Tab-separated table of C-alpha atoms in Angstrom:
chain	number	residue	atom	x	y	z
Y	1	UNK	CA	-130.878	38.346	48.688
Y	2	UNK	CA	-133.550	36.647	50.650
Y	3	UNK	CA	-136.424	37.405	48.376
Y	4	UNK	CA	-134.388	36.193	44.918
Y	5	UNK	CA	-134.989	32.964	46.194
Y	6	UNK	CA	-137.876	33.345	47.820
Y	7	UNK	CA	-139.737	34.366	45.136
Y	8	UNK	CA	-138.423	31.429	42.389
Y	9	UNK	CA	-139.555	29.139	45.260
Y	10	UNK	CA	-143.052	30.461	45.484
Y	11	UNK	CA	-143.912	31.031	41.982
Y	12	UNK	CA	-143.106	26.702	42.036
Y	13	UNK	CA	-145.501	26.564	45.451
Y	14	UNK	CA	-148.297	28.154	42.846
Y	15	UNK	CA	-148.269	25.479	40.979
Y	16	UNK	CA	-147.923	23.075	43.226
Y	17	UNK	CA	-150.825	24.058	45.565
Y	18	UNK	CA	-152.977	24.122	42.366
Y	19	UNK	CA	-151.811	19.907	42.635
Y	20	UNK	CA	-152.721	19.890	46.119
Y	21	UNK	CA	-156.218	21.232	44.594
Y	22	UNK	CA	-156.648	17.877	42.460
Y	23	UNK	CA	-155.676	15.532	45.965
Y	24	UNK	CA	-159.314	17.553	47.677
Y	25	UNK	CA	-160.884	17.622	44.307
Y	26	UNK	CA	-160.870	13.685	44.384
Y	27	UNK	CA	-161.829	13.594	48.164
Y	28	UNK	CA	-158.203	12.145	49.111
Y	29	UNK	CA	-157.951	14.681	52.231
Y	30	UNK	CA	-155.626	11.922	53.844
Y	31	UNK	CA	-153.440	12.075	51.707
Y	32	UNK	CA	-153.909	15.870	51.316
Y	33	UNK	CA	-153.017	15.989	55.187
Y	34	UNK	CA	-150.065	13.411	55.208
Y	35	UNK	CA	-148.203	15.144	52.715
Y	36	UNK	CA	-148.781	18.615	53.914
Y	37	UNK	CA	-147.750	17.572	57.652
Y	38	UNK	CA	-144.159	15.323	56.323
Y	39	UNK	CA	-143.441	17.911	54.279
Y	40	UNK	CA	-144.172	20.864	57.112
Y	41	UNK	CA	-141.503	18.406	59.649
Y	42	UNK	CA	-138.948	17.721	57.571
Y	43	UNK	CA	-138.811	21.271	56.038
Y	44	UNK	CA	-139.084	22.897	59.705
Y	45	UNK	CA	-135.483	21.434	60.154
Y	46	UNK	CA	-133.913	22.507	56.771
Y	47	UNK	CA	-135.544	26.125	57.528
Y	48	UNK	CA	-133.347	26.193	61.344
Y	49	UNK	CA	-130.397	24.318	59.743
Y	50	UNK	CA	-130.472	27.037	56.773
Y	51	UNK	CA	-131.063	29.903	59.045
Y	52	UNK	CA	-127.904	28.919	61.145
Y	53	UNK	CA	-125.778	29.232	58.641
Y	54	UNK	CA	-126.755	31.157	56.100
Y	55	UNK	CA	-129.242	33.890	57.743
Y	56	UNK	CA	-132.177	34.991	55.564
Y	57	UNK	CA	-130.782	34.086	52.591
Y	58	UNK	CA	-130.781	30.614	54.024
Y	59	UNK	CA	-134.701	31.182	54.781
Y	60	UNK	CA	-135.106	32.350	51.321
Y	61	UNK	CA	-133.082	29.408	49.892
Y	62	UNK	CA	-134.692	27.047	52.107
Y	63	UNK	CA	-138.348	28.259	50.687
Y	64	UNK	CA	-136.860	27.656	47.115
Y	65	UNK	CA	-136.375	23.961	48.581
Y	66	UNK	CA	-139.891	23.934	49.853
Y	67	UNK	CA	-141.460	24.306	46.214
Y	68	UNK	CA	-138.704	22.047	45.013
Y	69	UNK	CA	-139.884	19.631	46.933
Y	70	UNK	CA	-143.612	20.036	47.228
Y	71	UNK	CA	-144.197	20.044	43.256
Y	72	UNK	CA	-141.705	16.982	43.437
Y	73	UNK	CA	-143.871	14.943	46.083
Y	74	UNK	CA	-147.072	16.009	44.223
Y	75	UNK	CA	-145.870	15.402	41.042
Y	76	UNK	CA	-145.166	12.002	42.526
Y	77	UNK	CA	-148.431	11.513	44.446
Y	78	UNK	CA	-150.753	12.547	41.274
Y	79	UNK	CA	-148.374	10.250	38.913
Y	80	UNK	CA	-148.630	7.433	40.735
Y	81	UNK	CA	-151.862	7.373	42.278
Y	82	UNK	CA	-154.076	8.828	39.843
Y	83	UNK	CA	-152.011	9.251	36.439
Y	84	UNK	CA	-152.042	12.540	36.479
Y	85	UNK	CA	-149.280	14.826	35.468
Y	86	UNK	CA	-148.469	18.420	34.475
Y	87	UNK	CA	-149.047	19.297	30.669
Y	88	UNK	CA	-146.149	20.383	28.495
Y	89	UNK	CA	-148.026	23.560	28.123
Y	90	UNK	CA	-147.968	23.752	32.041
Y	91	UNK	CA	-144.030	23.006	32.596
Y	92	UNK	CA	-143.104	25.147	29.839
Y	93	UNK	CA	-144.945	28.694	30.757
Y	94	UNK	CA	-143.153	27.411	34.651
Y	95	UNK	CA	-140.027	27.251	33.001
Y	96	UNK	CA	-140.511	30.687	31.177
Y	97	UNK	CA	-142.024	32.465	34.466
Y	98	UNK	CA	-138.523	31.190	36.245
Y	99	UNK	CA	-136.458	32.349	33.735
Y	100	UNK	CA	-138.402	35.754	33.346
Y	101	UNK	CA	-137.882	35.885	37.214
Y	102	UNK	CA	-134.211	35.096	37.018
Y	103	UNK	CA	-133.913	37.489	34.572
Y	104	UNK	CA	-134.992	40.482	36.172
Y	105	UNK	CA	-133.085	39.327	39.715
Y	106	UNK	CA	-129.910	39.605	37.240
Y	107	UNK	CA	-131.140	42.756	36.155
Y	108	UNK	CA	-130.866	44.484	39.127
Y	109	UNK	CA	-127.084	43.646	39.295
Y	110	UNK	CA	-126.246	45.261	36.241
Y	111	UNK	CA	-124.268	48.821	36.843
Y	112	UNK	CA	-124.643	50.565	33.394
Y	113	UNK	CA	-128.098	52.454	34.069
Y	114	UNK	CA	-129.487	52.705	30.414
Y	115	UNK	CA	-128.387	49.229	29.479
Y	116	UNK	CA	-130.436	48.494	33.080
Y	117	UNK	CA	-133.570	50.153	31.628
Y	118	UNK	CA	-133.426	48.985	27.993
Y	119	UNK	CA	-133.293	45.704	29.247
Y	120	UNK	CA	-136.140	46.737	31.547
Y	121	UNK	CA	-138.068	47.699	28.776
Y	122	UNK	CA	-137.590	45.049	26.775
Y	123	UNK	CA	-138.685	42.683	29.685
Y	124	UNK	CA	-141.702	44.811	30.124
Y	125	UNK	CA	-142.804	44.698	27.087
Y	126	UNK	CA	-142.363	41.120	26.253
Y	127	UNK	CA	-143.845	40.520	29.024
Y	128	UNK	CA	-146.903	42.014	28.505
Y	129	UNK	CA	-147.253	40.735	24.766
Y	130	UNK	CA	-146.895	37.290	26.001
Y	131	UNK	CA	-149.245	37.871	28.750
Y	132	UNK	CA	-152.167	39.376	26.319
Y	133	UNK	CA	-151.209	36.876	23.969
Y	134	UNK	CA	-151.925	33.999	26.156
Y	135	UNK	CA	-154.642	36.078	27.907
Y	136	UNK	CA	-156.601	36.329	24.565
Y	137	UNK	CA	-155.649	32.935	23.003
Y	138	UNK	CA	-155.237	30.248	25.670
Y	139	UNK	CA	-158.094	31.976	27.699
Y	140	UNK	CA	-160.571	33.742	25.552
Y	141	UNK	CA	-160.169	37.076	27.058
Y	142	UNK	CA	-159.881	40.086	25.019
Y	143	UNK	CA	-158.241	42.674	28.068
Y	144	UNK	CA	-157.708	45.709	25.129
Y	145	UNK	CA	-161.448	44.987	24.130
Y	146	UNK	CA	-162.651	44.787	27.147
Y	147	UNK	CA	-160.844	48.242	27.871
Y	148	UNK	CA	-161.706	50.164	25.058
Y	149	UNK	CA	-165.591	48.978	25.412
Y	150	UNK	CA	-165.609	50.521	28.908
Y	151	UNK	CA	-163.869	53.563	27.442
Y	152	UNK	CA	-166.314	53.628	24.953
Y	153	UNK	CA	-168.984	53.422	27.348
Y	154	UNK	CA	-168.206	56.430	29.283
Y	155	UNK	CA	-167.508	58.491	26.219
């Protein structure tokens, strides 16, 4: 499907526009600009050539290229012009969101309906443990406090 690779390529563009963020942060707009517009060019001709030949899963495949090769370039750019790169931290909750992503694409495929939504479940719920975990430890935010003080609140 067209949005299988799709989204994989713009869960990578999220990071990688955060990178673009550092370029304006240290007033480089030039080289902001220049990378944007090669990029744009070259990728306008991958999107017509993938298009052609594959139809929209080419578009969606060809969008998986763009992030490829955006958070290569910036990676590149930041590395070498400022010695800045992406924390372990960073690549490794990337990785994870890719492989959640993956996972549930593969989930869809699968033809025995309650292995389908135990696996579902389990997803979900992982998930969202990992997400309040890193919510209330990495970020100092306390979402089932917060909750239950507005519950309280009202009561």
């Amino acid at each position: 499907y067209y949005t299988d690779y799709a989204i994989l390529g713009t869960i990578i563009i999220i990071v990688s526009n955060c990178m673009d963020m550092i370029l304006l942060a240290k007033q480089d707009s030039k080289l902001f600009i220049t990378s944007a517009v090669l990029q744009r060019v070259i990728l306008i001709g991958v999107y017509i050539i993938f298009y052609k030949y594959m139809g929209l899963k080419g578009l969606g495949l060809s969008y998986l290229i763009l992030g490829i090769t955006h958070i290569s370039i910036m990676s590149f750019i930041l590395i070498h012009f400022y010695s800045i790169k992406l924390s372990n931290r960073i690549k490794r909750l990337l990785l994870l969101v890719l492989i959640t992503t993956f996972s549930t694409n593969y989930l869809r495929g699968i033809e025995v309906m309650w292995l389908k939504v135990v696996i579902g479940i389990l997803l979900f719920v992982s998930t969202s443990a990992f997400t309040y975990l890193y919510m209330r430890r990495i970020m100092g935010i306390d979402l089932l406090g917060i909750i239950s003080s507005k519950i309280n609140k009202r009561l």
